[in-house]
């Protein structure tokens, strides 16, 4: 029989559980101060979690002074109460993890894809899940939800991949297909938004009201948190920084022109480097090596890309005013080539105090993207009250 799930059905229960999950151990007094709830409301909200085993009280400490009253018994999440699978789908392989309630990675696995069609990916992902859950009886018994992260236009509410350019998918009911193949409840999310959730709860975004996560690599993505909430967009599309037009050309796969992604993605950089050098077989690694070696043509390619990224970051800072912008993605391997133009453009184009927004460089391996997928699986506990 499945364990009883915590009844997170109110804003108060969401607030209490999220605080303990992301910043625990935390006392009831601190919870009241942080959430603005009364002591009685805190007790009422915490009780179902304690009863269901999702929270526990730490042993009370010593009184700090005579007459100081009952010592605080901080609340903490029981991380191993439930486990969650997280999977990041790329064009070449699947990266899967099993995480606990705090999405601490307990085990991970990679599965190379022989093909990119939907049927093959679903079968390979089901095999990956079987492998992960077979590694511990606890995983098999206490795992009910899987988060899956995919690049592109993803409708989380319906579990539909509406458009994933790198996978070549349109209108794929991926959540339903995977639920049938694995027997798990499946939460589907755009990969950058999933990574943003993980950063909001357990990374650079902890305790911040607003921040942005920008990823540089195969695509250019952006996740936004405003007022403590991940911005989903009225139509499920928000933060598409890669498709912000910053120039008149070149053409972009989205149908537009001059997009940041058409200038600064890995494929765009390689295409431009081959064009300016007249070397059709030039690889990204060779372009990076040549630019670092001082080749002026290749340096110009990376300067152009850095300028486009800088304009994108400036747009985020000017429009949203986040406390910080975290820059990540596989493209950070060449960040030293982008950075001068990124920072020069940002300093020149950011309006007024927006220029004070901190740019944090944070390399994250693909396991962290899978952890992001596990984080949106944890959000399923919120029963319609996603953080």
mmCIF file of C-alpha atoms in Angstrom:
data_model
loop_
_atom_site.group_PDB
_atom_site.id
_atom_site.type_symbol
_atom_site.label_atom_id
_atom_site.label_comp_id
_atom_site.label_asym_id
_atom_site.label_seq_id
_atom_site.Cartn_x
_atom_site.Cartn_y
_atom_site.Cartn_z
ATOM 1 C CA UNK A 1 0.000 0.000 0.000
ATOM 2 C CA UNK A 2 1.301 3.455 -0.875
ATOM 3 C CA UNK A 3 2.228 5.626 2.106
ATOM 4 C CA UNK A 4 -0.206 8.336 3.052
ATOM 5 C CA UNK A 5 0.731 11.556 1.277
ATOM 6 C CA UNK A 6 0.864 14.813 3.262
ATOM 7 C CA UNK A 7 -2.299 16.860 2.709
ATOM 8 C CA UNK A 8 -0.710 20.049 1.374
ATOM 9 C CA UNK A 9 -3.918 21.795 0.417
ATOM 10 C CA UNK A 10 -3.571 25.318 1.828
ATOM 11 C CA UNK A 11 -1.202 28.222 1.439
ATOM 12 C CA UNK A 12 -0.251 27.846 5.102
ATOM 13 C CA UNK A 13 0.748 24.187 4.677
ATOM 14 C CA UNK A 14 2.671 25.061 1.531
ATOM 15 C CA UNK A 15 4.522 27.869 3.295
ATOM 16 C CA UNK A 16 5.424 25.781 6.337
ATOM 17 C CA UNK A 17 6.554 22.711 4.437
ATOM 18 C CA UNK A 18 8.591 24.738 1.926
ATOM 19 C CA UNK A 19 10.395 26.629 4.683
ATOM 20 C CA UNK A 20 11.337 23.456 6.527
ATOM 21 C CA UNK A 21 12.217 21.659 3.284
ATOM 22 C CA UNK A 22 14.555 24.358 1.998
ATOM 23 C CA UNK A 23 15.910 25.959 5.171
ATOM 24 C CA UNK A 24 15.331 23.489 7.978
ATOM 25 C CA UNK A 25 15.895 22.704 10.776
ATOM 26 C CA UNK A 26 13.722 25.633 11.775
ATOM 27 C CA UNK A 27 11.804 26.366 14.962
ATOM 28 C CA UNK A 28 8.100 27.188 15.104
ATOM 29 C CA UNK A 29 9.018 30.684 16.306
ATOM 30 C CA UNK A 30 11.187 31.250 13.228
ATOM 31 C CA UNK A 31 8.496 29.741 11.003
ATOM 32 C CA UNK A 32 5.988 32.224 12.376
ATOM 33 C CA UNK A 33 8.403 35.096 11.794
ATOM 34 C CA UNK A 34 9.240 34.036 8.233
ATOM 35 C CA UNK A 35 5.729 33.188 7.077
ATOM 36 C CA UNK A 36 3.686 35.739 9.031
ATOM 37 C CA UNK A 37 1.470 32.932 10.360
ATOM 38 C CA UNK A 38 0.361 32.683 13.980
ATOM 39 C CA UNK A 39 1.783 30.042 16.291
ATOM 40 C CA UNK A 40 -1.554 28.227 16.217
ATOM 41 C CA UNK A 41 -1.555 28.229 12.406
ATOM 42 C CA UNK A 42 2.007 26.885 12.334
ATOM 43 C CA UNK A 43 1.062 24.036 14.686
ATOM 44 C CA UNK A 44 -2.041 23.219 12.646
ATOM 45 C CA UNK A 45 -0.102 23.233 9.373
ATOM 46 C CA UNK A 46 2.779 21.133 10.711
ATOM 47 C CA UNK A 47 0.699 18.435 12.438
ATOM 48 C CA UNK A 48 -0.300 16.438 9.303
ATOM 49 C CA UNK A 49 3.337 16.316 8.184
ATOM 50 C CA UNK A 50 4.457 15.076 11.573
ATOM 51 C CA UNK A 51 1.697 12.457 11.640
ATOM 52 C CA UNK A 52 2.533 11.242 8.121
ATOM 53 C CA UNK A 53 6.253 11.104 8.857
ATOM 54 C CA UNK A 54 7.380 13.840 6.475
ATOM 55 C CA UNK A 55 8.568 16.090 9.295
ATOM 56 C CA UNK A 56 10.062 15.311 12.659
ATOM 57 C CA UNK A 57 11.020 17.311 15.719
ATOM 58 C CA UNK A 58 14.631 17.401 16.785
ATOM 59 C CA UNK A 59 15.401 16.884 20.448
ATOM 60 C CA UNK A 60 14.826 20.105 22.361
ATOM 61 C CA UNK A 61 17.952 21.987 23.382
ATOM 62 C CA UNK A 62 18.848 23.328 26.802
ATOM 63 C CA UNK A 63 17.097 26.412 28.145
ATOM 64 C CA UNK A 64 19.246 29.439 27.502
ATOM 65 C CA UNK A 65 18.487 31.132 30.846
ATOM 66 C CA UNK A 66 16.437 30.627 34.006
ATOM 67 C CA UNK A 67 12.790 31.184 33.262
ATOM 68 C CA UNK A 68 13.426 31.225 29.498
ATOM 69 C CA UNK A 69 10.532 28.845 28.980
ATOM 70 C CA UNK A 70 10.222 25.641 27.017
ATOM 71 C CA UNK A 71 13.254 25.163 24.725
ATOM 72 C CA UNK A 72 12.608 25.132 20.981
ATOM 73 C CA UNK A 73 12.269 21.802 19.175
ATOM 74 C CA UNK A 74 13.158 22.596 15.565
ATOM 75 C CA UNK A 75 11.303 20.906 12.735
ATOM 76 C CA UNK A 76 13.238 19.061 10.053
ATOM 77 C CA UNK A 77 12.292 17.092 6.941
ATOM 78 C CA UNK A 78 12.676 13.324 7.100
ATOM 79 C CA UNK A 79 14.541 13.136 3.819
ATOM 80 C CA UNK A 80 14.170 9.382 3.345
ATOM 81 C CA UNK A 81 10.388 9.375 3.891
ATOM 82 C CA UNK A 82 9.883 9.265 0.128
ATOM 83 C CA UNK A 83 12.091 9.054 -2.946
ATOM 84 C CA UNK A 84 11.705 10.625 -6.373
ATOM 85 C CA UNK A 85 13.115 9.788 -9.778
ATOM 86 C CA UNK A 86 14.443 12.619 -11.923
ATOM 87 C CA UNK A 87 15.415 12.231 -15.574
ATOM 88 C CA UNK A 88 16.978 14.722 -17.977
ATOM 89 C CA UNK A 89 16.472 13.874 -21.658
ATOM 90 C CA UNK A 90 19.128 15.056 -24.121
ATOM 91 C CA UNK A 91 19.539 14.283 -27.797
ATOM 92 C CA UNK A 92 22.206 11.711 -26.996
ATOM 93 C CA UNK A 93 21.398 10.135 -23.659
ATOM 94 C CA UNK A 94 19.262 9.964 -20.548
ATOM 95 C CA UNK A 95 20.587 11.057 -17.168
ATOM 96 C CA UNK A 96 18.610 9.665 -14.248
ATOM 97 C CA UNK A 97 18.794 10.057 -10.485
ATOM 98 C CA UNK A 98 16.948 8.904 -7.404
ATOM 99 C CA UNK A 99 16.656 11.741 -4.928
ATOM 100 C CA UNK A 100 15.171 12.014 -1.476
ATOM 101 C CA UNK A 101 12.760 14.685 -0.248
ATOM 102 C CA UNK A 102 15.543 17.262 -0.342
ATOM 103 C CA UNK A 103 16.538 15.913 -3.774
ATOM 104 C CA UNK A 104 19.895 14.842 -2.438
ATOM 105 C CA UNK A 105 21.095 12.403 -5.093
ATOM 106 C CA UNK A 106 21.167 8.858 -3.697
ATOM 107 C CA UNK A 107 22.110 7.112 -6.962
ATOM 108 C CA UNK A 108 22.457 8.037 -10.635
ATOM 109 C CA UNK A 109 22.799 6.433 -14.042
ATOM 110 C CA UNK A 110 23.340 7.333 -17.696
ATOM 111 C CA UNK A 111 21.704 5.553 -20.625
ATOM 112 C CA UNK A 112 22.939 6.308 -24.123
ATOM 113 C CA UNK A 113 20.217 6.666 -26.714
ATOM 114 C CA UNK A 114 20.513 4.697 -29.949
ATOM 115 C CA UNK A 115 17.736 6.772 -31.540
ATOM 116 C CA UNK A 116 15.723 9.876 -30.795
ATOM 117 C CA UNK A 117 12.226 8.814 -31.781
ATOM 118 C CA UNK A 118 9.570 8.884 -29.078
ATOM 119 C CA UNK A 119 9.040 5.120 -28.885
ATOM 120 C CA UNK A 120 12.733 4.408 -28.391
ATOM 121 C CA UNK A 121 13.177 7.151 -25.783
ATOM 122 C CA UNK A 122 10.160 5.971 -23.778
ATOM 123 C CA UNK A 123 11.436 2.376 -23.790
ATOM 124 C CA UNK A 124 14.958 3.422 -22.829
ATOM 125 C CA UNK A 125 13.683 5.659 -20.054
ATOM 126 C CA UNK A 126 11.541 2.860 -18.610
ATOM 127 C CA UNK A 127 14.622 0.621 -18.596
ATOM 128 C CA UNK A 128 16.624 3.336 -16.847
ATOM 129 C CA UNK A 129 13.938 3.675 -14.156
ATOM 130 C CA UNK A 130 13.895 -0.084 -13.555
ATOM 131 C CA UNK A 131 17.677 -0.016 -13.127
ATOM 132 C CA UNK A 132 17.580 2.883 -10.667
ATOM 133 C CA UNK A 133 14.777 1.504 -8.501
ATOM 134 C CA UNK A 134 16.322 -1.972 -8.407
ATOM 135 C CA UNK A 135 19.314 -0.593 -6.545
ATOM 136 C CA UNK A 136 17.507 -0.523 -3.186
ATOM 137 C CA UNK A 137 14.303 -2.039 -1.795
ATOM 138 C CA UNK A 138 13.635 1.389 -0.244
ATOM 139 C CA UNK A 139 13.602 3.025 -3.666
ATOM 140 C CA UNK A 140 11.167 0.478 -5.039
ATOM 141 C CA UNK A 141 8.845 0.758 -2.041
ATOM 142 C CA UNK A 142 8.900 4.529 -1.514
ATOM 143 C CA UNK A 143 9.067 5.955 -5.029
ATOM 144 C CA UNK A 144 5.786 7.035 -6.589
ATOM 145 C CA UNK A 145 6.577 10.094 -8.684
ATOM 146 C CA UNK A 146 9.044 10.807 -11.474
ATOM 147 C CA UNK A 147 10.026 14.217 -12.818
ATOM 148 C CA UNK A 148 11.183 14.446 -16.420
ATOM 149 C CA UNK A 149 13.010 17.454 -17.861
ATOM 150 C CA UNK A 150 12.924 18.171 -21.601
ATOM 151 C CA UNK A 151 14.129 21.162 -23.597
ATOM 152 C CA UNK A 152 11.592 23.220 -25.501
ATOM 153 C CA UNK A 153 7.944 24.173 -25.146
ATOM 154 C CA UNK A 154 6.509 21.898 -22.458
ATOM 155 C CA UNK A 155 2.948 22.050 -21.093
ATOM 156 C CA UNK A 156 3.324 20.847 -17.527
ATOM 157 C CA UNK A 157 -0.434 20.810 -16.870
ATOM 158 C CA UNK A 158 -1.148 18.318 -19.673
ATOM 159 C CA UNK A 159 2.204 16.547 -19.727
ATOM 160 C CA UNK A 160 2.644 17.435 -23.390
ATOM 161 C CA UNK A 161 5.852 18.251 -25.239
ATOM 162 C CA UNK A 162 4.447 20.819 -27.639
ATOM 163 C CA UNK A 163 7.736 21.518 -29.401
ATOM 164 C CA UNK A 164 11.284 20.356 -28.688
ATOM 165 C CA UNK A 165 13.538 21.533 -31.521
ATOM 166 C CA UNK A 166 16.579 19.512 -30.510
ATOM 167 C CA UNK A 167 14.597 16.276 -30.213
ATOM 168 C CA UNK A 168 12.463 17.082 -33.252
ATOM 169 C CA UNK A 169 9.236 16.390 -31.326
ATOM 170 C CA UNK A 170 5.871 18.095 -31.667
ATOM 171 C CA UNK A 171 2.711 17.435 -29.638
ATOM 172 C CA UNK A 172 3.999 14.355 -27.807
ATOM 173 C CA UNK A 173 1.919 13.240 -24.747
ATOM 174 C CA UNK A 174 5.113 12.232 -23.001
ATOM 175 C CA UNK A 175 3.853 12.174 -19.395
ATOM 176 C CA UNK A 176 1.062 9.715 -20.254
ATOM 177 C CA UNK A 177 3.401 7.506 -22.286
ATOM 178 C CA UNK A 178 5.959 7.364 -19.480
ATOM 179 C CA UNK A 179 3.354 6.787 -16.771
ATOM 180 C CA UNK A 180 2.089 3.773 -18.704
ATOM 181 C CA UNK A 181 5.636 2.479 -19.256
ATOM 182 C CA UNK A 182 6.872 2.912 -15.670
ATOM 183 C CA UNK A 183 3.803 2.790 -13.416
ATOM 184 C CA UNK A 184 4.886 6.055 -11.789
ATOM 185 C CA UNK A 185 3.095 9.375 -11.665
ATOM 186 C CA UNK A 186 4.976 11.608 -14.115
ATOM 187 C CA UNK A 187 5.521 15.360 -13.858
ATOM 188 C CA UNK A 188 6.892 16.868 -17.065
ATOM 189 C CA UNK A 189 8.684 20.212 -17.141
ATOM 190 C CA UNK A 190 10.925 22.315 -19.334
ATOM 191 C CA UNK A 191 14.503 21.477 -18.375
ATOM 192 C CA UNK A 192 15.580 25.034 -17.535
ATOM 193 C CA UNK A 193 12.507 25.634 -15.384
ATOM 194 C CA UNK A 194 13.186 22.345 -13.564
ATOM 195 C CA UNK A 195 16.777 23.361 -12.898
ATOM 196 C CA UNK A 196 15.504 26.721 -11.657
ATOM 197 C CA UNK A 197 13.275 24.974 -9.096
ATOM 198 C CA UNK A 198 16.286 23.069 -7.762
ATOM 199 C CA UNK A 199 18.291 26.285 -7.513
ATOM 200 C CA UNK A 200 15.391 28.073 -5.819
ATOM 201 C CA UNK A 201 15.010 25.418 -3.160
ATOM 202 C CA UNK A 202 18.540 24.108 -2.653
ATOM 203 C CA UNK A 203 21.024 26.293 -4.549
ATOM 204 C CA UNK A 204 21.818 29.927 -5.327
ATOM 205 C CA UNK A 205 18.171 30.979 -5.038
ATOM 206 C CA UNK A 206 17.511 29.885 -1.452
ATOM 207 C CA UNK A 207 15.942 32.717 0.504
ATOM 208 C CA UNK A 208 15.730 35.067 -2.495
ATOM 209 C CA UNK A 209 12.490 36.670 -3.600
ATOM 210 C CA UNK A 210 13.686 37.031 -7.173
ATOM 211 C CA UNK A 211 16.453 35.598 -9.313
ATOM 212 C CA UNK A 212 17.060 34.349 -12.828
ATOM 213 C CA UNK A 213 18.850 31.244 -14.071
ATOM 214 C CA UNK A 214 20.330 31.503 -17.566
ATOM 215 C CA UNK A 215 21.768 28.450 -19.307
ATOM 216 C CA UNK A 216 24.258 28.636 -22.165
ATOM 217 C CA UNK A 217 25.040 25.703 -24.430
ATOM 218 C CA UNK A 218 23.097 23.730 -27.015
ATOM 219 C CA UNK A 219 20.313 26.234 -26.403
ATOM 220 C CA UNK A 220 20.016 29.472 -24.453
ATOM 221 C CA UNK A 221 17.420 29.158 -21.691
ATOM 222 C CA UNK A 222 16.156 31.223 -18.782
ATOM 223 C CA UNK A 223 14.143 30.423 -15.679
ATOM 224 C CA UNK A 224 12.636 33.279 -13.683
ATOM 225 C CA UNK A 225 11.570 33.440 -10.045
ATOM 226 C CA UNK A 226 9.607 36.580 -9.118
ATOM 227 C CA UNK A 227 8.030 37.138 -5.723
ATOM 228 C CA UNK A 228 9.183 33.689 -4.674
ATOM 229 C CA UNK A 229 7.314 31.957 -7.517
ATOM 230 C CA UNK A 230 8.589 30.310 -10.671
ATOM 231 C CA UNK A 231 7.164 32.181 -13.657
ATOM 232 C CA UNK A 232 5.314 29.674 -15.844
ATOM 233 C CA UNK A 233 3.689 32.079 -18.289
ATOM 234 C CA UNK A 234 0.025 32.278 -19.229
ATOM 235 C CA UNK A 235 0.554 29.823 -22.075
ATOM 236 C CA UNK A 236 3.275 27.761 -20.439
ATOM 237 C CA UNK A 237 6.030 29.748 -22.146
ATOM 238 C CA UNK A 238 8.125 32.240 -20.174
ATOM 239 C CA UNK A 239 11.775 33.207 -19.936
ATOM 240 C CA UNK A 240 12.606 32.243 -23.528
ATOM 241 C CA UNK A 241 15.713 34.365 -23.506
ATOM 242 C CA UNK A 242 17.195 32.362 -26.361
ATOM 243 C CA UNK A 243 14.528 33.732 -28.674
ATOM 244 C CA UNK A 244 14.950 37.367 -27.761
ATOM 245 C CA UNK A 245 15.974 39.193 -30.954
ATOM 246 C CA UNK A 246 19.213 41.123 -30.453
ATOM 247 C CA UNK A 247 20.270 41.520 -34.105
ATOM 248 C CA UNK A 248 18.817 41.515 -37.625
ATOM 249 C CA UNK A 249 20.323 38.121 -38.486
ATOM 250 C CA UNK A 250 21.011 35.188 -38.708
ATOM 251 C CA UNK A 251 17.858 33.133 -39.133
ATOM 252 C CA UNK A 252 16.820 31.025 -36.128
ATOM 253 C CA UNK A 253 15.246 27.561 -36.095
ATOM 254 C CA UNK A 254 12.236 29.111 -34.340
ATOM 255 C CA UNK A 255 11.352 31.017 -37.506
ATOM 256 C CA UNK A 256 12.628 34.348 -36.231
ATOM 257 C CA UNK A 257 15.920 36.089 -36.889
ATOM 258 C CA UNK A 258 18.721 37.521 -34.778
ATOM 259 C CA UNK A 259 17.796 35.477 -31.696
ATOM 260 C CA UNK A 260 20.377 35.118 -28.926
ATOM 261 C CA UNK A 261 20.310 31.361 -29.556
ATOM 262 C CA UNK A 262 20.979 31.860 -33.290
ATOM 263 C CA UNK A 263 24.196 33.684 -32.365
ATOM 264 C CA UNK A 264 25.434 32.192 -29.094
ATOM 265 C CA UNK A 265 24.339 28.536 -28.945
ATOM 266 C CA UNK A 266 27.001 25.883 -29.485
ATOM 267 C CA UNK A 267 25.746 25.043 -32.990
ATOM 268 C CA UNK A 268 25.575 28.720 -33.940
ATOM 269 C CA UNK A 269 29.136 29.333 -32.759
ATOM 270 C CA UNK A 270 30.432 26.317 -34.679
ATOM 271 C CA UNK A 271 28.584 27.369 -37.854
ATOM 272 C CA UNK A 272 29.962 30.901 -37.631
ATOM 273 C CA UNK A 273 33.492 29.662 -36.854
ATOM 274 C CA UNK A 274 33.437 27.386 -39.903
ATOM 275 C CA UNK A 275 32.218 30.241 -42.065
ATOM 276 C CA UNK A 276 34.818 32.821 -41.025
ATOM 277 C CA UNK A 277 37.739 30.364 -41.139
ATOM 278 C CA UNK A 278 36.643 28.526 -44.260
ATOM 279 C CA UNK A 279 37.053 25.198 -42.436
ATOM 280 C CA UNK A 280 33.874 23.083 -42.868
ATOM 281 C CA UNK A 281 35.037 20.386 -40.434
ATOM 282 C CA UNK A 282 35.953 22.697 -37.555
ATOM 283 C CA UNK A 283 34.642 21.443 -34.182
ATOM 284 C CA UNK A 284 33.644 23.431 -31.109
ATOM 285 C CA UNK A 285 36.735 22.172 -29.303
ATOM 286 C CA UNK A 286 38.969 23.357 -32.145
ATOM 287 C CA UNK A 287 37.201 26.722 -32.226
ATOM 288 C CA UNK A 288 37.779 27.154 -28.482
ATOM 289 C CA UNK A 289 41.425 26.151 -28.771
ATOM 290 C CA UNK A 290 41.993 28.539 -31.666
ATOM 291 C CA UNK A 291 40.285 31.432 -29.922
ATOM 292 C CA UNK A 292 42.299 30.867 -26.768
ATOM 293 C CA UNK A 293 45.392 30.776 -28.946
ATOM 294 C CA UNK A 294 44.620 34.272 -30.179
ATOM 295 C CA UNK A 295 43.121 33.611 -33.611
ATOM 296 C CA UNK A 296 41.411 36.964 -34.325
ATOM 297 C CA UNK A 297 38.657 35.476 -36.488
ATOM 298 C CA UNK A 298 37.681 32.943 -33.840
ATOM 299 C CA UNK A 299 38.008 35.502 -31.066
ATOM 300 C CA UNK A 300 35.543 37.602 -33.012
ATOM 301 C CA UNK A 301 33.045 34.720 -33.093
ATOM 302 C CA UNK A 302 33.107 34.379 -29.320
ATOM 303 C CA UNK A 303 33.028 38.157 -28.819
ATOM 304 C CA UNK A 304 29.887 38.275 -30.970
ATOM 305 C CA UNK A 305 28.305 35.470 -28.941
ATOM 306 C CA UNK A 306 29.269 37.112 -25.653
ATOM 307 C CA UNK A 307 27.729 40.381 -26.777
ATOM 308 C CA UNK A 308 24.453 38.617 -27.635
ATOM 309 C CA UNK A 309 24.394 36.847 -24.260
ATOM 310 C CA UNK A 310 25.189 40.133 -22.527
ATOM 311 C CA UNK A 311 22.241 41.799 -24.249
ATOM 312 C CA UNK A 312 20.005 38.943 -23.119
ATOM 313 C CA UNK A 313 21.173 39.213 -19.511
ATOM 314 C CA UNK A 314 20.688 42.973 -19.646
ATOM 315 C CA UNK A 315 17.104 42.502 -20.829
ATOM 316 C CA UNK A 316 16.438 40.230 -17.845
ATOM 317 C CA UNK A 317 17.983 42.719 -15.414
ATOM 318 C CA UNK A 318 16.133 45.709 -16.885
ATOM 319 C CA UNK A 319 12.734 44.009 -17.180
ATOM 320 C CA UNK A 320 12.648 41.922 -13.999
ATOM 321 C CA UNK A 321 15.203 43.448 -11.647
ATOM 322 C CA UNK A 322 16.305 40.132 -10.055
ATOM 323 C CA UNK A 323 18.547 40.045 -7.010
ATOM 324 C CA UNK A 324 20.996 37.904 -8.962
ATOM 325 C CA UNK A 325 21.396 36.135 -12.288
ATOM 326 C CA UNK A 326 22.917 32.655 -12.186
ATOM 327 C CA UNK A 327 24.647 31.598 -15.405
ATOM 328 C CA UNK A 328 25.112 27.872 -16.027
ATOM 329 C CA UNK A 329 25.036 25.271 -18.803
ATOM 330 C CA UNK A 330 27.567 23.199 -20.728
ATOM 331 C CA UNK A 331 28.662 26.341 -22.591
ATOM 332 C CA UNK A 332 30.492 27.488 -19.446
ATOM 333 C CA UNK A 333 33.448 25.387 -20.597
ATOM 334 C CA UNK A 334 34.210 28.315 -22.914
ATOM 335 C CA UNK A 335 33.012 31.041 -20.547
ATOM 336 C CA UNK A 336 36.415 32.712 -20.400
ATOM 337 C CA UNK A 337 35.957 33.568 -24.081
ATOM 338 C CA UNK A 338 32.453 34.986 -23.556
ATOM 339 C CA UNK A 339 32.995 36.816 -20.296
ATOM 340 C CA UNK A 340 34.720 40.051 -21.375
ATOM 341 C CA UNK A 341 31.958 40.911 -23.849
ATOM 342 C CA UNK A 342 29.190 39.722 -21.518
ATOM 343 C CA UNK A 343 30.333 41.964 -18.688
ATOM 344 C CA UNK A 344 31.154 44.936 -20.929
ATOM 345 C CA UNK A 345 27.748 44.751 -22.619
ATOM 346 C CA UNK A 346 25.940 44.258 -19.317
ATOM 347 C CA UNK A 347 27.692 47.211 -17.705
ATOM 348 C CA UNK A 348 26.927 49.440 -20.692
ATOM 349 C CA UNK A 349 23.296 48.434 -21.322
ATOM 350 C CA UNK A 350 21.901 47.790 -17.838
ATOM 351 C CA UNK A 351 19.747 50.709 -16.713
ATOM 352 C CA UNK A 352 20.708 52.486 -13.522
ATOM 353 C CA UNK A 353 20.777 50.278 -10.436
ATOM 354 C CA UNK A 354 19.972 47.184 -12.558
ATOM 355 C CA UNK A 355 23.709 47.080 -13.268
ATOM 356 C CA UNK A 356 24.219 46.109 -9.603
ATOM 357 C CA UNK A 357 22.571 42.728 -10.223
ATOM 358 C CA UNK A 358 25.161 40.068 -9.388
ATOM 359 C CA UNK A 359 26.157 37.642 -12.157
ATOM 360 C CA UNK A 360 26.944 34.274 -10.556
ATOM 361 C CA UNK A 361 28.765 31.682 -12.665
ATOM 362 C CA UNK A 362 27.712 28.195 -11.605
ATOM 363 C CA UNK A 363 28.836 25.131 -13.583
ATOM 364 C CA UNK A 364 26.318 22.310 -13.146
ATOM 365 C CA UNK A 365 26.723 18.765 -14.500
ATOM 366 C CA UNK A 366 23.781 17.029 -16.172
ATOM 367 C CA UNK A 367 23.098 15.135 -12.929
ATOM 368 C CA UNK A 368 22.019 18.484 -11.490
ATOM 369 C CA UNK A 369 19.545 18.897 -14.348
ATOM 370 C CA UNK A 370 18.144 15.480 -13.437
ATOM 371 C CA UNK A 371 18.017 16.669 -9.838
ATOM 372 C CA UNK A 372 15.944 19.577 -11.115
ATOM 373 C CA UNK A 373 13.521 17.067 -12.609
ATOM 374 C CA UNK A 374 13.351 15.312 -9.230
ATOM 375 C CA UNK A 375 12.611 18.704 -7.642
ATOM 376 C CA UNK A 376 9.494 19.185 -9.772
ATOM 377 C CA UNK A 377 8.483 15.662 -8.753
ATOM 378 C CA UNK A 378 8.726 16.782 -5.116
ATOM 379 C CA UNK A 379 6.438 19.670 -6.064
ATOM 380 C CA UNK A 380 3.724 17.088 -6.733
ATOM 381 C CA UNK A 381 3.328 16.935 -2.965
ATOM 382 C CA UNK A 382 1.856 20.398 -3.102
ATOM 383 C CA UNK A 383 -1.398 19.166 -4.653
ATOM 384 C CA UNK A 384 -2.023 22.160 -6.856
ATOM 385 C CA UNK A 385 -0.208 24.601 -4.569
ATOM 386 C CA UNK A 386 3.129 24.495 -6.398
ATOM 387 C CA UNK A 387 5.685 26.831 -4.935
#
